[in-house]
Tab-separated table of C-alpha atoms in Angstrom:
chain	number	residue	atom	x	y	z
A	35	MET	CA	34.700	-31.632	-62.466
A	36	ALA	CA	33.324	-28.569	-60.457
A	37	ARG	CA	35.347	-25.503	-60.098
A	38	SER	CA	36.679	-24.610	-56.445
A	39	LEU	CA	35.299	-21.596	-55.201
A	40	CYS	CA	38.860	-20.382	-54.178
A	41	PRO	CA	40.985	-21.802	-57.051
A	42	GLY	CA	43.966	-20.029	-56.225
A	43	ALA	CA	46.078	-20.162	-52.931
A	44	TRP	CA	46.358	-16.544	-53.160
A	45	LEU	CA	42.708	-16.237	-52.988
A	46	ARG	CA	42.215	-18.614	-50.145
A	47	LYS	CA	42.809	-16.297	-47.203
A	48	PRO	CA	40.290	-13.597	-48.614
A	49	CYS	CA	37.804	-16.328	-49.208
A	50	TYR	CA	38.116	-17.463	-45.657
A	51	LEU	CA	37.714	-14.001	-44.149
A	52	GLN	CA	34.733	-13.621	-46.439
A	53	ALA	CA	32.905	-16.646	-45.229
A	54	ARG	CA	33.809	-15.734	-41.563
A	55	PHE	CA	32.454	-12.310	-41.931
A	56	SER	CA	29.238	-13.700	-43.310
A	57	TYR	CA	28.942	-16.150	-40.420
A	58	VAL	CA	29.584	-13.373	-38.007
A	59	ARG	CA	27.067	-11.214	-39.670
A	60	MET	CA	24.384	-13.928	-39.845
A	61	LYS	CA	25.084	-14.664	-36.050
A	62	TYR	CA	24.755	-10.901	-35.181
A	63	LEU	CA	21.338	-10.736	-37.026
A	64	PHE	CA	19.988	-13.734	-35.410
A	65	PHE	CA	20.731	-12.619	-31.985
A	66	SER	CA	19.488	-8.896	-32.839
A	67	TRP	CA	16.308	-10.201	-34.044
A	68	LEU	CA	15.836	-12.656	-30.999
A	69	ALA	CA	16.464	-9.666	-28.729
A	70	VAL	CA	14.028	-7.540	-30.572
A	71	PHE	CA	11.518	-10.478	-30.286
A	72	VAL	CA	12.033	-11.089	-26.620
A	73	GLY	CA	11.997	-7.238	-25.584
A	74	SER	CA	8.835	-6.879	-27.871
A	75	TRP	CA	7.156	-9.885	-25.928
A	76	ILE	CA	8.191	-8.553	-22.326
A	77	ILE	CA	6.827	-5.103	-23.363
A	78	TYR	CA	3.539	-6.675	-24.674
A	79	VAL	CA	3.198	-8.724	-21.369
A	80	GLN	CA	3.867	-5.854	-19.152
A	81	TYR	CA	1.643	-3.397	-21.043
A	82	SER	CA	-1.227	-6.125	-20.906
A	83	THR	CA	-0.666	-6.218	-17.097
A	84	TYR	CA	-0.562	-2.445	-16.864
A	85	THR	CA	-3.991	-1.981	-18.760
A	86	GLU	CA	-5.427	-4.749	-16.341
A	87	LEU	CA	-4.076	-2.990	-13.287
A	88	CYS	CA	-4.980	0.585	-14.230
A	89	ARG	CA	-8.817	0.498	-14.907
A	90	GLY	CA	-9.452	4.054	-13.759
A	91	LYS	CA	-11.918	4.807	-16.755
A	92	ASP	CA	-13.977	1.821	-15.800
A	93	CYS	CA	-14.176	2.735	-12.127
A	94	LYS	CA	-15.216	6.396	-13.135
A	95	LYS	CA	-17.946	5.023	-15.479
A	96	ILE	CA	-19.318	2.736	-12.769
A	97	ILE	CA	-19.388	5.547	-10.121
A	98	CYS	CA	-20.792	8.317	-12.392
A	99	ASP	CA	-23.437	5.978	-13.794
A	100	LYS	CA	-24.728	5.413	-10.092
A	101	TYR	CA	-24.291	9.115	-9.322
A	102	LYS	CA	-26.308	10.201	-12.324
A	103	THR	CA	-29.085	7.670	-11.679
A	104	GLY	CA	-29.451	9.310	-8.066
A	105	VAL	CA	-28.140	5.993	-6.213
A	106	ILE	CA	-25.012	7.647	-4.470
A	107	ASP	CA	-23.799	11.168	-3.639
A	108	GLY	CA	-20.870	12.751	-1.962
A	109	PRO	CA	-18.724	15.891	-1.992
A	110	ALA	CA	-16.649	14.713	-4.841
A	111	CYS	CA	-19.521	13.342	-7.245
A	112	ASN	CA	-20.144	16.686	-9.041
A	113	SER	CA	-16.356	17.433	-9.734
A	114	LEU	CA	-15.754	13.744	-10.995
A	115	CYS	CA	-19.008	13.267	-13.131
A	116	VAL	CA	-20.102	16.727	-14.091
A	117	THR	CA	-17.628	19.552	-14.079
A	118	GLU	CA	-14.813	17.027	-14.515
A	119	THR	CA	-12.370	18.960	-12.356
A	120	LEU	CA	-11.246	15.921	-10.641
A	121	TYR	CA	-9.181	13.701	-12.856
A	122	PHE	CA	-6.932	10.816	-12.701
A	123	GLY	CA	-3.166	11.281	-13.210
A	124	LYS	CA	-0.421	8.622	-12.836
A	125	CYS	CA	-1.480	5.021	-12.050
A	126	LEU	CA	-0.243	3.674	-8.835
A	127	SER	CA	-2.374	0.609	-8.686
A	128	THR	CA	-0.897	-2.821	-7.584
A	129	LYS	CA	-4.003	-4.787	-7.786
A	130	PRO	CA	-6.873	-4.548	-10.463
A	131	SER	CA	-9.457	-4.578	-7.391
A	132	ASN	CA	-7.833	-1.516	-5.736
A	133	GLN	CA	-7.441	1.319	-8.261
A	134	MET	CA	-5.044	4.022	-7.069
A	135	TYR	CA	-4.064	7.217	-8.934
A	136	LEU	CA	-2.454	10.395	-8.398
A	137	GLY	CA	-5.077	12.988	-9.286
A	138	ILE	CA	-6.080	16.890	-9.358
A	139	TRP	CA	-9.387	18.303	-7.735
A	140	ASP	CA	-9.789	21.855	-8.342
A	141	ASN	CA	-6.153	22.444	-8.878
A	142	LEU	CA	-5.277	20.611	-5.581
A	143	PRO	CA	-3.017	17.464	-5.600
A	144	GLY	CA	-4.557	14.387	-4.223
A	145	VAL	CA	-4.472	10.561	-4.332
A	146	VAL	CA	-7.734	8.812	-5.867
A	147	LYS	CA	-8.782	5.469	-4.734
A	148	CYS	CA	-11.441	3.253	-6.103
A	149	GLN	CA	-12.796	-0.218	-5.497
A	150	MET	CA	-13.416	-2.358	-8.531
A	151	GLU	CA	-14.700	-5.191	-6.112
A	152	GLN	CA	-16.414	-4.811	-2.771
A	153	ALA	CA	-14.426	-5.686	0.197
A	154	LEU	CA	-16.901	-7.877	2.012
A	155	HIS	CA	-14.413	-9.577	4.039
A	156	LEU	CA	-10.461	-9.821	4.605
A	157	ASP	CA	-8.732	-11.884	1.931
A	158	PHE	CA	-6.671	-14.739	3.234
A	159	GLY	CA	-5.477	-15.865	-0.103
A	160	THR	CA	-8.919	-16.519	-1.733
A	161	GLU	CA	-10.489	-14.198	-4.350
A	162	LEU	CA	-13.044	-11.875	-3.354
A	163	GLU	CA	-16.679	-12.578	-4.574
A	164	PRO	CA	-17.040	-11.108	-8.269
A	165	ARG	CA	-18.624	-7.909	-8.358
A	166	LYS	CA	-21.547	-8.896	-10.630
A	167	GLU	CA	-22.844	-11.077	-7.614
A	168	ILE	CA	-22.886	-8.049	-5.404
A	169	VAL	CA	-25.693	-5.554	-5.426
A	170	LEU	CA	-23.517	-2.487	-5.102
A	171	PHE	CA	-24.658	0.328	-2.894
A	172	ASP	CA	-27.709	-1.730	-1.811
A	173	LYS	CA	-27.730	-0.405	1.751
A	174	PRO	CA	-29.357	1.558	3.429
A	175	THR	CA	-32.745	1.155	1.397
A	176	ARG	CA	-35.107	3.726	0.669
A	177	GLY	CA	-37.060	4.666	3.857
A	178	THR	CA	-34.315	4.004	6.309
A	179	THR	CA	-34.351	6.709	9.029
A	180	VAL	CA	-31.292	8.489	10.172
A	181	GLN	CA	-31.759	6.625	13.663
A	182	LYS	CA	-31.781	3.178	11.764
A	183	PHE	CA	-28.748	4.166	9.893
A	184	LYS	CA	-26.958	5.010	13.051
A	185	GLU	CA	-27.941	1.670	14.520
A	186	MET	CA	-26.773	-0.002	11.452
A	187	VAL	CA	-23.225	1.644	11.670
A	188	TYR	CA	-23.066	0.970	15.358
A	189	SER	CA	-23.506	-2.614	14.795
A	190	LEU	CA	-20.984	-2.714	12.097
A	191	PHE	CA	-18.451	-1.019	14.469
A	192	LYS	CA	-19.130	-3.349	17.139
A	193	ALA	CA	-18.326	-6.360	14.845
A	194	LYS	CA	-15.118	-4.569	13.611
A	195	LEU	CA	-13.766	-2.959	16.638
A	196	GLY	CA	-15.232	-4.865	19.481
A	197	ASP	CA	-17.746	-3.705	22.265
A	198	GLN	CA	-15.622	-0.305	22.842
A	199	GLY	CA	-17.563	2.045	25.373
A	200	ASN	CA	-17.253	5.002	23.131
A	201	LEU	CA	-18.553	3.789	19.781
A	202	SER	CA	-21.636	6.141	19.820
A	203	GLU	CA	-19.094	9.018	19.476
A	204	LEU	CA	-17.587	7.468	16.454
A	205	VAL	CA	-21.006	6.764	14.889
A	206	ASN	CA	-21.660	10.490	15.269
A	207	LEU	CA	-18.354	11.376	13.767
A	208	ILE	CA	-19.324	9.232	10.889
A	209	LEU	CA	-22.343	11.105	10.314
A	210	THR	CA	-20.510	14.295	10.240
A	211	VAL	CA	-18.387	12.933	7.622
A	212	ALA	CA	-21.147	11.599	5.542
A	213	ASP	CA	-22.954	14.939	5.591
A	214	GLY	CA	-20.759	15.942	2.317
A	215	ASP	CA	-22.612	18.915	1.327
A	216	LYS	CA	-22.788	20.131	4.972
A	217	ASP	CA	-26.592	20.949	4.877
A	218	GLY	CA	-27.208	19.350	8.246
A	219	GLN	CA	-28.733	16.311	6.697
A	220	VAL	CA	-27.431	12.835	5.432
A	221	SER	CA	-29.504	12.069	2.212
A	222	LEU	CA	-29.817	8.314	1.059
A	223	GLY	CA	-27.352	8.800	-1.646
A	224	GLU	CA	-24.713	9.886	1.018
A	225	ALA	CA	-25.589	7.304	3.259
A	226	LYS	CA	-25.232	4.567	0.635
A	227	SER	CA	-21.661	6.005	-0.261
A	228	THR	CA	-20.734	6.136	3.417
A	229	TRP	CA	-21.932	2.501	4.051
A	230	ALA	CA	-19.920	1.211	1.109
A	231	LEU	CA	-16.710	3.253	2.347
A	232	LEU	CA	-17.297	1.840	6.017
A	233	GLN	CA	-16.471	-1.631	4.628
A	234	LEU	CA	-13.026	-0.479	4.025
A	235	ASN	CA	-10.425	-0.329	6.689
A	236	GLU	CA	-8.322	2.587	5.254
A	237	PHE	CA	-11.301	4.784	5.230
A	238	LEU	CA	-12.292	3.863	8.778
A	239	LEU	CA	-8.881	4.518	10.002
A	240	MET	CA	-8.732	7.989	8.160
A	241	VAL	CA	-11.817	8.920	10.163
A	242	ILE	CA	-10.461	7.788	13.312
A	243	LEU	CA	-7.086	9.293	12.961
A	244	GLN	CA	-8.185	12.361	11.382
A	245	ASP	CA	-6.417	14.753	13.555
A	246	LYS	CA	-3.241	12.625	13.753
A	247	GLU	CA	-0.079	14.048	12.034
A	248	HIS	CA	0.917	11.092	9.947
A	249	THR	CA	-2.513	10.043	8.595
A	250	PRO	CA	-3.328	11.515	5.223
A	251	LYS	CA	-6.599	13.779	5.414
A	252	LEU	CA	-9.713	12.658	3.598
A	253	MET	CA	-10.462	15.333	0.923
A	254	GLY	CA	-13.956	13.834	-0.291
A	255	PHE	CA	-15.761	10.871	-1.694
A	256	CYS	CA	-18.312	9.715	-4.192
A	257	GLY	CA	-19.621	6.101	-3.713
A	258	ASP	CA	-16.610	3.909	-2.788
A	259	LEU	CA	-14.246	6.220	-4.529
A	260	TYR	CA	-12.401	8.612	-2.208
A	261	VAL	CA	-9.710	11.258	-2.400
A	262	MET	CA	-7.134	11.648	0.315
A	263	GLU	CA	-4.300	14.063	0.788
A	264	SER	CA	-1.401	13.997	-1.617
A	265	VAL	CA	2.261	12.770	-0.308
A	266	GLU	CA	5.213	14.247	-2.119
A	267	TYR	CA	7.297	10.933	-1.794
A	268	THR	CA	5.411	8.095	-2.037
A	269	SER	CA	7.867	5.538	-0.737
A	270	LEU	CA	10.121	5.445	2.235
A	271	TYR	CA	13.046	5.181	0.004
A	272	GLY	CA	14.186	4.461	-3.671
A	273	ILE	CA	13.728	6.185	-7.026
A	274	SER	CA	10.947	6.003	-9.494
A	275	LEU	CA	11.937	4.645	-12.729
A	276	PRO	CA	9.820	3.942	-15.826
A	277	TRP	CA	8.373	0.476	-15.673
A	278	VAL	CA	10.196	-0.620	-18.839
A	279	ILE	CA	13.356	0.163	-17.053
A	280	GLU	CA	12.276	-1.738	-14.006
A	281	LEU	CA	11.828	-4.968	-16.034
A	282	PHE	CA	15.763	-5.277	-16.603
A	283	ILE	CA	16.736	-4.622	-13.107
A	284	PRO	CA	17.623	-7.669	-10.890
A	285	SER	CA	15.726	-7.310	-7.558
A	286	GLY	CA	18.954	-7.704	-5.477
A	287	PHE	CA	20.451	-4.826	-7.338
A	288	ARG	CA	17.326	-2.707	-7.141
A	289	ARG	CA	17.303	-3.176	-3.272
A	290	SER	CA	20.944	-1.969	-3.318
A	291	MET	CA	20.242	0.998	-5.588
A	292	ASP	CA	17.055	2.056	-3.422
A	293	GLN	CA	19.256	2.470	-0.419
A	294	LEU	CA	21.351	4.889	-2.218
A	295	PHE	CA	18.437	7.053	-3.023
A	296	THR	CA	17.447	8.209	0.624
A	297	PRO	CA	17.537	11.435	2.367
A	298	SER	CA	20.370	12.632	4.652
A	299	TRP	CA	20.666	10.580	7.955
A	300	PRO	CA	19.146	13.223	10.182
A	301	ARG	CA	16.096	13.290	7.662
A	302	LYS	CA	15.766	9.646	7.674
A	303	ALA	CA	15.752	9.594	11.462
A	304	LYS	CA	13.056	12.214	11.502
A	305	ILE	CA	10.851	10.054	9.142
A	306	ALA	CA	11.700	7.047	11.321
A	307	ILE	CA	10.339	8.861	14.406
A	308	GLY	CA	7.059	9.572	12.476
A	309	LEU	CA	6.864	6.010	12.008
A	310	LEU	CA	7.060	5.352	15.562
A	311	GLU	CA	4.711	7.813	16.246
A	312	PHE	CA	2.143	6.423	13.945
A	313	VAL	CA	2.678	2.988	15.546
A	314	GLU	CA	1.705	4.667	18.949
A	315	ASP	CA	-1.429	6.038	17.281
A	316	VAL	CA	-2.872	2.648	15.896
A	317	PHE	CA	-1.772	0.807	19.246
A	318	HIS	CA	-4.594	0.888	21.709
A	319	GLY	CA	-5.873	4.109	20.057
A	320	PRO	CA	-9.257	5.692	21.069
A	321	TYR	CA	-11.385	2.842	19.328
A	322	GLY	CA	-9.260	-0.265	20.000
A	323	ASN	CA	-5.910	-1.671	18.510
A	324	PHE	CA	-5.195	-1.686	14.771
A	325	LEU	CA	-2.642	-4.384	13.289
A	326	MET	CA	-0.325	-3.235	10.642
A	327	CYS	CA	-0.204	-6.193	8.365
A	328	ASP	CA	2.011	-4.844	5.492
A	329	THR	CA	4.696	-2.814	6.758
A	330	SER	CA	6.591	-2.450	3.234
A	331	ALA	CA	8.346	0.611	2.103
A	332	LYS	CA	5.842	1.295	-0.465
A	333	ASN	CA	3.175	2.018	1.942
A	334	LEU	CA	4.948	4.664	3.497
A	335	GLY	CA	5.907	8.179	2.194
A	336	TYR	CA	6.782	11.768	3.454
A	337	ASN	CA	6.249	15.278	2.727
A	338	ASP	CA	8.567	17.942	1.696
A	339	LYS	CA	9.314	18.574	5.483
A	340	TYR	CA	10.276	14.967	5.827
A	341	ASP	CA	7.223	14.307	8.145
A	342	LEU	CA	6.139	10.721	7.725
A	343	LYS	CA	2.671	10.279	5.855
A	344	MET	CA	1.056	6.879	5.219
A	345	VAL	CA	0.510	6.277	1.549
A	346	ASP	CA	-1.443	2.948	1.753
A	347	MET	CA	-3.374	1.828	5.016
A	348	ARG	CA	-5.721	-0.961	3.390
A	349	LYS	CA	-3.779	-3.644	5.195
A	350	ILE	CA	-4.106	-1.962	8.662
A	351	VAL	CA	-7.140	-3.895	10.126
A	352	PRO	CA	-8.880	-3.824	13.597
A	353	GLU	CA	-7.426	-6.466	15.687
A	354	THR	CA	-10.806	-7.620	16.982
A	355	ASN	CA	-11.938	-8.212	13.382
A	356	LEU	CA	-8.830	-9.987	12.235
A	357	LYS	CA	-9.033	-12.306	15.464
A	358	GLU	CA	-12.709	-13.210	14.704
A	359	LEU	CA	-11.927	-13.985	11.301
A	360	ILE	CA	-8.871	-15.984	11.551
A	361	LYS	CA	-9.442	-17.977	14.680
A	362	ASP	CA	-11.512	-20.688	13.151
A	363	ARG	CA	-9.503	-20.994	9.714
A	364	HIS	CA	-8.249	-24.364	8.758
A	365	CYS	CA	-4.622	-24.854	8.525
A	366	GLU	CA	-1.973	-27.361	7.819
A	367	SER	CA	1.073	-25.256	9.074
A	368	ASP	CA	1.713	-21.643	10.328
A	369	LEU	CA	2.018	-20.586	6.714
A	370	ASP	CA	-1.783	-20.864	6.327
A	371	CYS	CA	-2.309	-18.393	9.019
A	372	VAL	CA	-1.075	-15.185	7.525
A	373	TYR	CA	-3.033	-11.945	6.421
A	374	GLY	CA	-1.306	-9.386	4.181
A	375	THR	CA	2.587	-10.039	4.652
A	376	ASP	CA	3.249	-9.449	8.281
A	377	CYS	CA	0.097	-10.533	10.451
A	378	ARG	CA	0.988	-14.026	11.485
A	379	THR	CA	-0.724	-16.321	14.110
A	380	SER	CA	0.179	-20.086	14.640
A	381	CYS	CA	-1.491	-23.127	13.598
A	382	ASP	CA	-2.825	-25.425	16.249
A	383	GLN	CA	-1.852	-28.925	15.185
A	384	SER	CA	-4.429	-30.577	17.698
A	385	THR	CA	-7.413	-28.744	15.918
A	386	MET	CA	-5.980	-27.787	12.605
A	387	LYS	CA	-7.207	-24.179	13.353
A	388	CYS	CA	-5.493	-20.996	13.225
A	389	THR	CA	-5.008	-19.545	16.860
A	390	SER	CA	-6.220	-15.945	17.173
A	391	GLU	CA	-3.123	-14.179	18.720
A	392	VAL	CA	-0.797	-12.397	16.340
A	393	ILE	CA	2.755	-13.384	17.021
A	394	GLN	CA	4.405	-10.086	16.153
A	395	PRO	CA	3.455	-6.575	17.257
A	396	ASN	CA	3.291	-3.620	15.131
A	397	LEU	CA	6.452	-1.973	16.465
A	398	ALA	CA	8.640	-5.110	15.939
A	399	LYS	CA	7.551	-4.957	12.204
A	400	ALA	CA	8.250	-1.110	12.039
A	401	CYS	CA	11.716	-1.841	13.584
A	402	GLN	CA	12.420	-4.436	11.078
A	403	LEU	CA	11.733	-2.045	8.161
A	404	LEU	CA	13.775	0.555	9.881
A	405	LYS	CA	16.782	-1.467	10.797
A	406	ASP	CA	18.741	-1.034	7.172
A	407	TYR	CA	17.255	2.237	6.659
A	408	LEU	CA	18.640	3.813	9.989
A	409	LEU	CA	21.976	1.859	10.217
A	410	ARG	CA	23.044	2.836	6.626
A	411	GLY	CA	24.879	6.027	7.427
A	412	ALA	CA	24.170	6.167	11.233
A	413	PRO	CA	26.540	8.470	13.184
A	414	SER	CA	29.465	6.273	14.731
A	415	GLU	CA	28.855	7.637	18.157
A	416	ILE	CA	25.147	6.267	18.323
A	417	ARG	CA	25.393	3.311	15.806
A	418	GLU	CA	26.069	0.488	18.299
A	419	GLU	CA	23.246	1.696	20.782
A	420	LEU	CA	21.018	2.141	17.889
A	421	GLU	CA	21.538	-1.222	16.468
A	422	LYS	CA	21.034	-2.761	20.063
A	423	GLN	CA	17.894	-0.906	20.547
A	424	LEU	CA	16.600	-1.952	16.972
A	425	TYR	CA	17.282	-5.663	17.507
A	426	SER	CA	15.557	-5.491	20.953
A	427	CYS	CA	12.707	-4.072	19.222
A	428	ILE	CA	12.592	-6.697	16.569
A	429	ALA	CA	12.585	-9.346	19.103
A	430	LEU	CA	9.251	-8.210	20.709
A	431	LYS	CA	6.655	-10.945	20.782
A	432	VAL	CA	2.907	-10.275	21.679
A	433	THR	CA	2.931	-13.316	24.019
A	434	ALA	CA	5.681	-11.944	26.081
A	435	ASN	CA	5.110	-10.988	29.821
A	436	GLN	CA	4.623	-7.446	30.247
A	437	MET	CA	4.654	-6.997	26.636
A	438	GLU	CA	2.983	-3.554	26.622
A	439	MET	CA	5.390	-2.063	29.222
A	440	GLU	CA	8.394	-3.352	27.007
A	441	HIS	CA	6.672	-1.785	23.904
A	442	SER	CA	6.247	1.635	25.530
A	443	LEU	CA	9.880	1.436	26.771
A	444	ILE	CA	11.474	0.512	23.570
A	445	LEU	CA	9.616	2.797	21.567
A	446	ASN	CA	10.248	5.750	23.846
A	447	ASN	CA	13.884	5.028	24.064
A	448	LEU	CA	14.268	4.709	20.321
A	449	LYS	CA	12.510	7.969	19.932
A	450	THR	CA	14.745	9.768	22.583
A	451	LEU	CA	17.931	8.255	21.031
A	452	LEU	CA	17.031	9.674	17.435
A	453	TRP	CA	15.715	13.108	18.570
A	454	LYS	CA	18.711	13.889	20.775
A	455	LYS	CA	21.038	13.187	17.741
A	456	ILE	CA	18.957	15.292	15.463
A	457	SER	CA	17.551	18.103	17.543
A	458	TYR	CA	20.148	20.731	16.778
A	459	THR	CA	20.647	19.884	13.020
A	460	ASN	CA	19.362	21.867	10.007
A	461	ASP	CA	18.141	18.601	8.275
A	462	SER	CA	15.688	17.877	11.213
């Protein structure tokens, strides 16, 4: 007969405790190893995503190869490729095709942006053409005169901005920007760089609004890489956390946490006024109307004086260009007629084509973003009026009668309400 493992009654209790302890230890070890495995897998996936998103070395190599072979030129080329006094810092990229970094250029902070694929057309959910199928920096060709280049730029602007009466002024402005070394002439390399950059809405908007307070200044370019003014705070609100920590924070809790890390209310009001002023800048500006197609907080920032500065304007597009591209797009529902996150038209069920008229104006989108931002912590004496004006603003529609008059009235009322409240505060 086999001996019992616990022959005596006086041994049974210790034996039971020993077995239970072993079971608990095994269970603890199993879940510990499981947590390590799952955590390692998540970190590996996120690291792989990071290396795919952040391809600054590839971008620099492509640009510098073109510069060293004399294909392109620009004021940032020598610093990037020869003296190496322009270098990339923290990666801010959200898409592999659009590289974005904090950078330093001759001890001045800036934001470096580089295109890993050419933006030949607006992307309505389809992938852009692969870079290998595009002859990069192929225009203008050798032998092109300055006059011919001006005609090329004029035709491009006419297609993007419509038949504006003052396009010739914009063409002359572009030639001034293209002359990066300020020698009074535009070289073929500078022209190739400028032509590539003019395909990008953000670059065009920076040139058009170069004298406006809330548009970051262009510092220089090389090919389709460009450097713009740095912004101290690169999101409207929130706190920057390491990506490893971000993984384990639920999105709902993250939004609530973001609202806690905002400036004081008078400073928020000043930032909000800046956004309203930027909406004015792009609404029927000197070269037509631009549409804000992604009004998320990550695209807006502010400096140490709490003046709003745009961080990312790549989804701000000329209205004429968007209408032309979307009007004949096949659709099954209104969901098929969206560019970015915020530019929506309707689907005509009789023709199964998208209509060209964007439903919501820029101001309504800005007010939607500002609603929670401004109402949280708003002074009690203006909260009710502020809420009323914000909801009236959000309700604006492009198709409404006398929309432009309502737009101006609501915008001015909001700015007046906020300024009156903060004009005599130290925070403003």
